[in-house]
Coordinates of N, CA and C in Angstrom, one line a residue:
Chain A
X1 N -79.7 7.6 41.0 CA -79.3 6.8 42.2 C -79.7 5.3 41.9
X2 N -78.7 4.4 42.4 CA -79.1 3.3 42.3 C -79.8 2.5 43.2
X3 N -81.6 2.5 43.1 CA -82.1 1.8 44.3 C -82.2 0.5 44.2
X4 N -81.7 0.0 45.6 CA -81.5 -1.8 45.6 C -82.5 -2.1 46.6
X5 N -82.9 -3.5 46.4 CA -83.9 -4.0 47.3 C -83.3 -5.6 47.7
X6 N -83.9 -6.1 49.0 CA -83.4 -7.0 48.8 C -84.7 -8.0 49.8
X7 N -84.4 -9.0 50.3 CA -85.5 -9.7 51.0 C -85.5 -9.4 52.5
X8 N -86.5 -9.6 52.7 CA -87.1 -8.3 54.0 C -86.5 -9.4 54.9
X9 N -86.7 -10.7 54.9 CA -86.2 -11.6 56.5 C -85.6 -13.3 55.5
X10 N -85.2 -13.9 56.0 CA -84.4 -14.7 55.7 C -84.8 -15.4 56.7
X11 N -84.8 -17.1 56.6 CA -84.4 -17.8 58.1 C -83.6 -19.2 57.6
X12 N -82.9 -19.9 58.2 CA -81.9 -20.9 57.9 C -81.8 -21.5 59.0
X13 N -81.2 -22.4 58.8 CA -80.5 -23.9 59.7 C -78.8 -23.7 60.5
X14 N -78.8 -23.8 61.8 CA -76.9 -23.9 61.5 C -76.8 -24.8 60.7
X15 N -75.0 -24.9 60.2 CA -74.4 -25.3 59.2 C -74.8 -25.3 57.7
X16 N -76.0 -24.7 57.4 CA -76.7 -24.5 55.6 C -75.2 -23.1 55.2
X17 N -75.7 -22.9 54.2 CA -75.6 -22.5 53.3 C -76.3 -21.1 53.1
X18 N -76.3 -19.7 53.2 CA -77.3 -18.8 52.7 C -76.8 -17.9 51.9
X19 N -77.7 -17.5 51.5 CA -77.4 -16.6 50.2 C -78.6 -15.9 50.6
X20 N -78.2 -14.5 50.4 CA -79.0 -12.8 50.0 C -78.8 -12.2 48.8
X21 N -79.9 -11.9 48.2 CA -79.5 -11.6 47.1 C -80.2 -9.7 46.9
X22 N -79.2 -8.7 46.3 CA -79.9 -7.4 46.4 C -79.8 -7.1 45.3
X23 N -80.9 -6.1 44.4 CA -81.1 -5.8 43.5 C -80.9 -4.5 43.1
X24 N -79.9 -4.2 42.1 CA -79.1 -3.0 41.8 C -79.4 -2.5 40.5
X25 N -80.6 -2.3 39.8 CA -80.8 -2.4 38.2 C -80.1 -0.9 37.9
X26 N -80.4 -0.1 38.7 CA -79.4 1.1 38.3 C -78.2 0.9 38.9
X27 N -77.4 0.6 38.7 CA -75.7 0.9 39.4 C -75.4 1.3 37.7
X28 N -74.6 2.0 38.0 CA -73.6 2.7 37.1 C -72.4 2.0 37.2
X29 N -71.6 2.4 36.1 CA -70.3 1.9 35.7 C -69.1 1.4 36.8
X30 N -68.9 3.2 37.5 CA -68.1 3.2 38.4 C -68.2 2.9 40.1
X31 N -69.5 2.1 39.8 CA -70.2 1.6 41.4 C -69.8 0.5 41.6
X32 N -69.4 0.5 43.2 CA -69.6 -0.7 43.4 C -70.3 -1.5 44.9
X33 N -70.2 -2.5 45.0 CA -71.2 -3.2 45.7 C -70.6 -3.5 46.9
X34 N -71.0 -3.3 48.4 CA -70.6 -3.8 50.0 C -72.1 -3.9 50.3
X35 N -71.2 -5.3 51.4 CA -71.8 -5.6 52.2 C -71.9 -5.5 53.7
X36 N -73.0 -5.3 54.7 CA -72.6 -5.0 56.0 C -73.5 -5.7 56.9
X37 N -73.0 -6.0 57.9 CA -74.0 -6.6 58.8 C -74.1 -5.9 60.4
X38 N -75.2 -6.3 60.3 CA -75.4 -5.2 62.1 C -76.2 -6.4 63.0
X39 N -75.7 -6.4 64.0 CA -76.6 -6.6 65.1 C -77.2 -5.6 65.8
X40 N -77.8 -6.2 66.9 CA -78.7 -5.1 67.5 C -78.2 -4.5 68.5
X41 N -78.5 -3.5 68.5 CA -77.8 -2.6 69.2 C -76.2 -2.3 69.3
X42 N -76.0 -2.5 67.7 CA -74.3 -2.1 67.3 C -74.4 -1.4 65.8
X43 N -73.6 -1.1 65.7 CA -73.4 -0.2 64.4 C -73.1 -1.5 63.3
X44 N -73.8 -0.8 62.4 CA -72.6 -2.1 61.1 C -71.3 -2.7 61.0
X45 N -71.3 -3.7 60.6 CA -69.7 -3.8 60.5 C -69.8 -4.4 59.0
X46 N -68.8 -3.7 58.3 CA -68.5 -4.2 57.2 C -68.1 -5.9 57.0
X47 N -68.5 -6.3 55.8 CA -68.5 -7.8 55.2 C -67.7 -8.1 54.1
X48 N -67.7 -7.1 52.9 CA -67.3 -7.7 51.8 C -67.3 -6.9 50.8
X49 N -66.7 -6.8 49.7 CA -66.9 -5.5 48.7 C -66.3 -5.9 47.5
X50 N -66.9 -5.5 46.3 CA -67.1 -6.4 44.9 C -67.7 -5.2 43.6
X51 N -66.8 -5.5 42.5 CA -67.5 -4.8 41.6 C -67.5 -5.8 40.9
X52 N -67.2 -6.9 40.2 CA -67.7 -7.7 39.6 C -67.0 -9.2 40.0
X53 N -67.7 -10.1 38.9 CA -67.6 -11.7 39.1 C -67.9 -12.1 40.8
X54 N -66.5 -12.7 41.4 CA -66.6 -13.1 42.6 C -65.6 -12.6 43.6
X55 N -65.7 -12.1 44.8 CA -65.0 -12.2 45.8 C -65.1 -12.7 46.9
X56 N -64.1 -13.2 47.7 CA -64.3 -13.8 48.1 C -62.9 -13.6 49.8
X57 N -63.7 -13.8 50.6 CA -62.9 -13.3 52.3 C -63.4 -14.7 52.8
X58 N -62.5 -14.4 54.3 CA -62.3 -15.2 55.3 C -64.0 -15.5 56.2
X59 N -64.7 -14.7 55.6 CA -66.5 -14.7 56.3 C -67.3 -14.9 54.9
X60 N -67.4 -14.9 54.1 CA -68.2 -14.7 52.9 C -67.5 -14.6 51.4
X61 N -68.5 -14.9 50.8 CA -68.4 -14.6 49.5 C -69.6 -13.7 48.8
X62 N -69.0 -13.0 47.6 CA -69.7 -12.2 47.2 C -69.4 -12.5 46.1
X63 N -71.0 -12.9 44.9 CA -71.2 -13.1 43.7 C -71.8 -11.8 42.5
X64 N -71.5 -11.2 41.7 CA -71.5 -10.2 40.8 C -72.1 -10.8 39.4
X65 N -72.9 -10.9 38.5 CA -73.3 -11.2 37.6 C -72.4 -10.2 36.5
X66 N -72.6 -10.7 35.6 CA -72.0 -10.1 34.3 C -72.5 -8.2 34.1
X67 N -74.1 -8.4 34.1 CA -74.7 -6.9 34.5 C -74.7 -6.4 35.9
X68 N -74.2 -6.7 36.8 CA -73.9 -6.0 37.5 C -75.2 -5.4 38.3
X69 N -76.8 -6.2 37.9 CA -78.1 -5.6 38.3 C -77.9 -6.1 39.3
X70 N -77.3 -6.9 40.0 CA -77.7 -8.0 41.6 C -76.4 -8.7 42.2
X71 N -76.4 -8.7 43.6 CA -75.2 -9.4 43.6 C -76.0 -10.4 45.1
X72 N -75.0 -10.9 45.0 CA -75.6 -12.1 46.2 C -74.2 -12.4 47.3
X73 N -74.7 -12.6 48.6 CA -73.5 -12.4 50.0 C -74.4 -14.2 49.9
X74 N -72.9 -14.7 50.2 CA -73.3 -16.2 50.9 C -72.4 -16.4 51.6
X75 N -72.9 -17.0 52.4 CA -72.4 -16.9 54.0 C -72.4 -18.4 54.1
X76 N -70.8 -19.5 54.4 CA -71.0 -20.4 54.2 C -71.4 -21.1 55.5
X77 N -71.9 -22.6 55.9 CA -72.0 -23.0 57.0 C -72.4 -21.6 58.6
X78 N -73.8 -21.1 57.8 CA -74.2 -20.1 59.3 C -74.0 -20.7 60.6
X79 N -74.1 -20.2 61.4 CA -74.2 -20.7 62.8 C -75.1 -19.5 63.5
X80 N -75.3 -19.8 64.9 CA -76.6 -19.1 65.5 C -76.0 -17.5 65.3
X81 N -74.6 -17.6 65.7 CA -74.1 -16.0 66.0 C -73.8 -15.1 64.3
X82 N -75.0 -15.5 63.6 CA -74.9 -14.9 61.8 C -75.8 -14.4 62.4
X83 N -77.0 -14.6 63.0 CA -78.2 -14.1 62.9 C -78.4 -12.2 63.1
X84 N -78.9 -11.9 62.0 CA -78.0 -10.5 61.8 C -79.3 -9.9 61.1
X85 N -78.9 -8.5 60.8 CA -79.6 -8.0 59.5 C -78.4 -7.7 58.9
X86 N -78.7 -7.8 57.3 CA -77.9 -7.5 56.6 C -78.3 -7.1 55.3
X87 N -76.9 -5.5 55.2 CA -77.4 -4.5 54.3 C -76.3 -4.3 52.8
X88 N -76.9 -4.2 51.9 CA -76.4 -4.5 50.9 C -76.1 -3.0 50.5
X89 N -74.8 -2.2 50.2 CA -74.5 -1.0 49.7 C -73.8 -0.5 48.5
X90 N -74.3 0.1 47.9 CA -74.3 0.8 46.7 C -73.3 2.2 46.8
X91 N -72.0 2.2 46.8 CA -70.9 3.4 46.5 C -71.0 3.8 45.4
X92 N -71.9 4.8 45.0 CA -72.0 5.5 44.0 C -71.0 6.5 43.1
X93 N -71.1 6.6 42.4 CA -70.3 8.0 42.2 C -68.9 8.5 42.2
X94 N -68.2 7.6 42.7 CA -67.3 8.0 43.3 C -67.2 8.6 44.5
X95 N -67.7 8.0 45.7 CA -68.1 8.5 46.7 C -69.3 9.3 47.0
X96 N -69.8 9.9 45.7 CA -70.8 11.4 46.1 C -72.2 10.6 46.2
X97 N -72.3 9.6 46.5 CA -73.2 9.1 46.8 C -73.4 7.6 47.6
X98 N -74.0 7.4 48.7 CA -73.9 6.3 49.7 C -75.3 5.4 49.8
X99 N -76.1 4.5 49.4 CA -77.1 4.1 49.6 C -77.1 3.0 50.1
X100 N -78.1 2.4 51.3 CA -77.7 1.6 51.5 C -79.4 0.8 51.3
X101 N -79.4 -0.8 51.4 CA -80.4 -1.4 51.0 C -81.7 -1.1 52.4
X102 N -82.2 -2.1 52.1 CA -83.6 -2.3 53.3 C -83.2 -3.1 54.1
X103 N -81.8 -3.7 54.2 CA -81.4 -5.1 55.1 C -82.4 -6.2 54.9
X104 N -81.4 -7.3 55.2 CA -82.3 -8.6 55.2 C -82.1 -9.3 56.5
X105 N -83.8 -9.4 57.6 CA -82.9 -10.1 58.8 C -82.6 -11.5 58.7
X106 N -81.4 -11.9 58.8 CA -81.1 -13.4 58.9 C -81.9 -13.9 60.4
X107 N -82.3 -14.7 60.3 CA -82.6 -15.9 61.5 C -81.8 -16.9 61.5
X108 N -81.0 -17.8 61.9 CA -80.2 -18.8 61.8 C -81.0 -19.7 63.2
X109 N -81.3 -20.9 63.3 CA -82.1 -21.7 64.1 C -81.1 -23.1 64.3
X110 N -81.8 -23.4 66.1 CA -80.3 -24.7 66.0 C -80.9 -26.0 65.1
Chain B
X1 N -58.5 -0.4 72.2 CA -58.8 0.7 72.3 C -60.2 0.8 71.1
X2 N -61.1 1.7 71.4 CA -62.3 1.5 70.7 C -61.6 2.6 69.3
X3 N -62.5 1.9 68.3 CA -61.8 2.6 66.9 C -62.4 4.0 67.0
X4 N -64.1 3.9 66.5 CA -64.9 4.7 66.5 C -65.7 5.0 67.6
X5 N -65.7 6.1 68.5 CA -66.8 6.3 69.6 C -68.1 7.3 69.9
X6 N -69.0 7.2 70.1 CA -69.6 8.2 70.3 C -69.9 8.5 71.7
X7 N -70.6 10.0 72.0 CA -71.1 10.3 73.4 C -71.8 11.2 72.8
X8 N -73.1 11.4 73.7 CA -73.6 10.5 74.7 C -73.9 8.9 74.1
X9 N -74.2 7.6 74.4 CA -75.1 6.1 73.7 C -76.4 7.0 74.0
X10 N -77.1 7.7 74.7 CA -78.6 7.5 74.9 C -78.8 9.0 75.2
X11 N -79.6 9.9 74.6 CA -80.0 11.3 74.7 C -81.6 11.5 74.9
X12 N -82.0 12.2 76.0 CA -83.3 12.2 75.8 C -83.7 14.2 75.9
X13 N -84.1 14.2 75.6 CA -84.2 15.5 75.9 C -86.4 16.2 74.7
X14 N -86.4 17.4 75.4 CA -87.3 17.9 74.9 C -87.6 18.7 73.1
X15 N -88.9 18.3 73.4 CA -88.8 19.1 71.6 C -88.4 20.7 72.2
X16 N -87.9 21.3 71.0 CA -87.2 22.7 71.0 C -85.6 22.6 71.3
X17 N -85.1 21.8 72.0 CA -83.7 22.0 72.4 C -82.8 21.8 71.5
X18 N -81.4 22.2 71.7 CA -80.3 21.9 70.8 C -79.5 21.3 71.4
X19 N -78.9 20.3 70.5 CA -78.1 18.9 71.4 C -77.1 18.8 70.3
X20 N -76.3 18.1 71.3 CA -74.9 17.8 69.9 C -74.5 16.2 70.4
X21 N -74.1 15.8 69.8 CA -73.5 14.2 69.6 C -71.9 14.2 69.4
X22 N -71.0 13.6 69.7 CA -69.8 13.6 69.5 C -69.1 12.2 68.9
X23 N -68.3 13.0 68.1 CA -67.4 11.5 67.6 C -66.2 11.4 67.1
X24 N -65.6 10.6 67.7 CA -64.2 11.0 67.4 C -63.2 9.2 66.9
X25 N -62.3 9.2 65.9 CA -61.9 8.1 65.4 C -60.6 8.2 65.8
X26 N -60.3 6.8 66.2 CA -58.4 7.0 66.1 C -57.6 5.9 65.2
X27 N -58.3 5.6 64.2 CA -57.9 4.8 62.8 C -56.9 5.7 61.4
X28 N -57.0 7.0 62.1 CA -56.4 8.1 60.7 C -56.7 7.8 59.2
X29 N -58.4 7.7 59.7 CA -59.2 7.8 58.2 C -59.3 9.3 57.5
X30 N -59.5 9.4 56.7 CA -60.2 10.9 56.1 C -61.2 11.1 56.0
X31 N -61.9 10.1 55.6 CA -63.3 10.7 56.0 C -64.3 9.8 57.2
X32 N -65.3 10.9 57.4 CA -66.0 10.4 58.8 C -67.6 11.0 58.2
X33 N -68.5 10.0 59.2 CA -69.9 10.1 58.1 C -70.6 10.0 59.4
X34 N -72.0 10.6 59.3 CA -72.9 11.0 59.8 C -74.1 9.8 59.0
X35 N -74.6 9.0 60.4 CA -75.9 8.0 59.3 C -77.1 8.1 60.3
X36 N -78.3 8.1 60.1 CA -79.2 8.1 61.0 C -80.1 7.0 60.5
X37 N -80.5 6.1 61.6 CA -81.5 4.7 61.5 C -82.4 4.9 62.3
X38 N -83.7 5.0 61.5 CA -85.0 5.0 61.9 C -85.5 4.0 62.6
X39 N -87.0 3.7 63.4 CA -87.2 2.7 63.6 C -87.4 1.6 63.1
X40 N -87.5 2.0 61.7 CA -88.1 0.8 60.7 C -86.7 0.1 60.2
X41 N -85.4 0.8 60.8 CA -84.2 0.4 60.5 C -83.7 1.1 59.0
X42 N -84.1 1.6 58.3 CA -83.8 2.1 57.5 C -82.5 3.1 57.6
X43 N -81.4 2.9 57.1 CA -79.9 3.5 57.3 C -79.4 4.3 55.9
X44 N -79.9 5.3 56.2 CA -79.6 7.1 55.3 C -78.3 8.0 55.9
X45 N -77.7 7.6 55.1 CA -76.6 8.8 55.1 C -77.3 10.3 55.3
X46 N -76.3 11.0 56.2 CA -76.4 12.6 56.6 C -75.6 13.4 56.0
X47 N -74.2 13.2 56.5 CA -73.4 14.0 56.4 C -71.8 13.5 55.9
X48 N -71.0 13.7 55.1 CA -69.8 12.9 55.3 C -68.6 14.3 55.3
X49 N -67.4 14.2 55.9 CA -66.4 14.6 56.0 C -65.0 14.5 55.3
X50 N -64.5 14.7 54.4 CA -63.2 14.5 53.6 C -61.8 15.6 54.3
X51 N -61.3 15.4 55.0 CA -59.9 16.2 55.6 C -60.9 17.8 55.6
X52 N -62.2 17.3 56.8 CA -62.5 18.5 57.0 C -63.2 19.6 56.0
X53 N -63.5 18.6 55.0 CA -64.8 19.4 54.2 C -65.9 18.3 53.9
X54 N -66.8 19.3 53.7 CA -68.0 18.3 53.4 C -68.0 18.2 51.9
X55 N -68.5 16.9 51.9 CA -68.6 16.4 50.5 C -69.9 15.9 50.3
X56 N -70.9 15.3 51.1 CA -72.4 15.0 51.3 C -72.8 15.8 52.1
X57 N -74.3 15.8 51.2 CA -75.0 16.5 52.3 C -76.5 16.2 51.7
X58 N -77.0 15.2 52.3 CA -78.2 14.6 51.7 C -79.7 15.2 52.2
X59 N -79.9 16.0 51.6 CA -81.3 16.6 51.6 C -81.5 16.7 53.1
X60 N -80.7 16.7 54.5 CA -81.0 16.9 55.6 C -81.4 18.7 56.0
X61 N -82.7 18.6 56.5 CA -82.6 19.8 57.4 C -81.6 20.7 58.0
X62 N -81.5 22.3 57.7 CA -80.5 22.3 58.1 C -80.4 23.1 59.5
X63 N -81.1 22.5 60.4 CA -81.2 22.2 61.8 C -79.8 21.0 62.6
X64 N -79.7 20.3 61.4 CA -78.9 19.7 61.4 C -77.3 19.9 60.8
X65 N -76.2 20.2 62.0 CA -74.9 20.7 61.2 C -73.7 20.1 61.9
X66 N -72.8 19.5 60.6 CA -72.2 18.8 61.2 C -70.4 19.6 61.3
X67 N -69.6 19.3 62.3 CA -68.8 20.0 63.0 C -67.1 19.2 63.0
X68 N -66.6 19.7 62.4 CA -65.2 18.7 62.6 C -64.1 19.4 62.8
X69 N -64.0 19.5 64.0 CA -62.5 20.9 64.5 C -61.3 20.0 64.2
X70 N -61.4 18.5 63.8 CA -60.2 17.6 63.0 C -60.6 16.8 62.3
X71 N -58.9 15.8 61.9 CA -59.5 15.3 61.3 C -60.1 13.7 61.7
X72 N -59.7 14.2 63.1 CA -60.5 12.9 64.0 C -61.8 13.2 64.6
X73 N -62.1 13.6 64.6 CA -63.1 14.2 65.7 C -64.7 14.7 64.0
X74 N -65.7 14.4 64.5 CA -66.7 15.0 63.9 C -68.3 14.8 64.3
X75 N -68.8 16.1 64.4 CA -69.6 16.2 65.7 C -71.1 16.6 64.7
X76 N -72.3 15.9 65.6 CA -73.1 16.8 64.7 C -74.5 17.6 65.6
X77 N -74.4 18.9 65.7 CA -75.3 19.6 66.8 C -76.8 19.4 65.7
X78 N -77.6 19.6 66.5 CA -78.8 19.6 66.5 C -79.7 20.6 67.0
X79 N -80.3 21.6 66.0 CA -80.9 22.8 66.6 C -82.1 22.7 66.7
X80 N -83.1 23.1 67.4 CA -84.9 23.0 67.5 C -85.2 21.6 67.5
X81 N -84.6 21.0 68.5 CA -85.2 19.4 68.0 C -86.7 19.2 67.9
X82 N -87.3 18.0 67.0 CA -88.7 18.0 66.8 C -88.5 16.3 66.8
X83 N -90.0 15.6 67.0 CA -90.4 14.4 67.5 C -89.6 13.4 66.5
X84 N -89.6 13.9 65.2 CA -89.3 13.0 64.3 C -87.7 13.0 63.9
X85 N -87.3 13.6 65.0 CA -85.6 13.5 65.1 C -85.2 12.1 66.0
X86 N -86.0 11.8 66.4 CA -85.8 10.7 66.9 C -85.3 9.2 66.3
X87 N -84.4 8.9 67.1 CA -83.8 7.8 65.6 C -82.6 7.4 66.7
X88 N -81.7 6.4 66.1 CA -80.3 5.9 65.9 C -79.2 6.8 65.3
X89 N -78.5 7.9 66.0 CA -77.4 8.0 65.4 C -76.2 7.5 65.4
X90 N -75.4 7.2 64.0 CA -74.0 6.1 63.5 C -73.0 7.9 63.4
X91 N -72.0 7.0 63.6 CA -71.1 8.0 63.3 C -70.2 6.6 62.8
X92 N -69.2 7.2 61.7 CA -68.7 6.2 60.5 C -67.3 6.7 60.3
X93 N -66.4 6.0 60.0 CA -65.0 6.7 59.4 C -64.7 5.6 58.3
X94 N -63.5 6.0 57.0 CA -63.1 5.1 56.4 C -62.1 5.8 55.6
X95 N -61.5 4.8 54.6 CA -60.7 5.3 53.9 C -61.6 5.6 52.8
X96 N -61.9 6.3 52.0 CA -62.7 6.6 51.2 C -64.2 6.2 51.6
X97 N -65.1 5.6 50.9 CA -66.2 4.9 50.7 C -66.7 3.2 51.0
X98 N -65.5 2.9 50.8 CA -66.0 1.0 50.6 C -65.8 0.2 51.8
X99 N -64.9 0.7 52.6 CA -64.9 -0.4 54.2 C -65.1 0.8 55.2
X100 N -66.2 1.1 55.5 CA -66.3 2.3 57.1 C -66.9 1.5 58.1
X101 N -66.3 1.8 59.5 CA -66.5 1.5 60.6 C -67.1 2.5 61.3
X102 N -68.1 1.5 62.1 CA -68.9 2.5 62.5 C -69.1 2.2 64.0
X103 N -69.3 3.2 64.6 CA -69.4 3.6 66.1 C -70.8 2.6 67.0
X104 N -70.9 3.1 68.1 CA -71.9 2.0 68.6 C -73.5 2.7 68.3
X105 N -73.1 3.9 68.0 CA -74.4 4.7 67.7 C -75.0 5.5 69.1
X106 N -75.8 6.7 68.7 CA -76.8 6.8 69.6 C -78.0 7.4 69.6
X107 N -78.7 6.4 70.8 CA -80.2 6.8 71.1 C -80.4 7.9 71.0
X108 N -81.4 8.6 70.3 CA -81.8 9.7 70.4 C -83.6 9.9 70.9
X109 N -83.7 10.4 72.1 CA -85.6 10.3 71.8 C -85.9 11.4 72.3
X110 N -86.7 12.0 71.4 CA -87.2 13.5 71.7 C -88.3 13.4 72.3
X111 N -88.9 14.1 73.3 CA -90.4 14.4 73.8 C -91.0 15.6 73.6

């Protein structure tokens, strides 16, 4: 299994710039990388999803290194309504396997 | 219309009982997932469902069983509950693995 870790809390500025970065030293070949964010007292909602280099949506971007150990969600210009946890997931397998990270809580401050 | 829903949001009931959670999607995904979040927030897959078969089944007790009379609907009963069943249950759907949506969750707290 591929265990990923990532940073326990985060805190930022509106309008900065943040970046999470999670650590995948086992991912396998046919893995790939999502991202999710939850508020409290809601289910996740999916962000972003990437097997290598960059991707990139209308909320985020997602960066993939060459090995594939780490990838990083940057969230451009936060505002208060980011402030989130956010979980970094590992699709193993071809599906037969789902892991998801430790979350990172974002703080965004005015 | 809500994509993913569950019933009951908030369950309280006693250690020993059997309880079931319900969930049902109207997205016409194939599969639908079972996630439980501790209080420490930690978010572990349970159970997942593929057109009505299981495909995961992660080292869960098997007090715990999950139920899909379609391929909308997937339920998961709960037999002898105990203290540490206590948690956040997600109920999840998607097209495979990479984008699932997930329900509002629910309270569970055992006494």
């Amino acid at each position: 299994l591929a265990k990923t870790t990532q940073p326990i809390s985060m805190d930022s500025y509106e309008g900065q710039e943040v970046n999470i970065t999670c650590s995948h030293n086992n991912i396998a070949t046919n893995d790939y990388i999502t991202w999710y964010q939850q508020f409290p007292s809601q289910g996740p909602r999916f962000i972003i999803q990437g097997y290598k280099t960059k991707v990139t949506n209308e909320v985020a971007s997602l960066f993939i290194p060459a090995d594939r150990k780490s990838s990083t969600l940057s969230l451009p210009r936060v505002s208060l309504s980011d402030t989130a946890v956010y979980y970094c997931l590992v699709v193993e397998g071809g599906f037969q396997k789902l892991v998801f990270g430790t979350g990172t809580r974002l703080l965004v401050s005015p | 219309d809500t994509a993913v829903s569950q019933t009951p949001k908030y369950l309280v009931t006693q250690m020993g009982n059997d309880k079931s959670i319900k969930c049902e999607q109207n997205l016409g995904h194939d599969t639908m997932y079972w996630y439980k979040q501790d209080s420490k927030k930690f978010l572990k897959i349970m159970f997942s469902y593929n057109n009505k078969e299981l495909i995961i089944n992660e080292t869960v007790p098997n007090r715990f069983s999950p139920k899909s009379p379609d391929k909308a609907h997937l339920n998961l009963h709960i037999n002898s509950l105990e203290l540490g069943d206590s948690a956040v249950y997600f109920c999840a759907s998607g097209v495979g693995s990479y984008e699932q949506y997930f329900g509002p969750g629910t309270r569970l707290t055992v006494t």
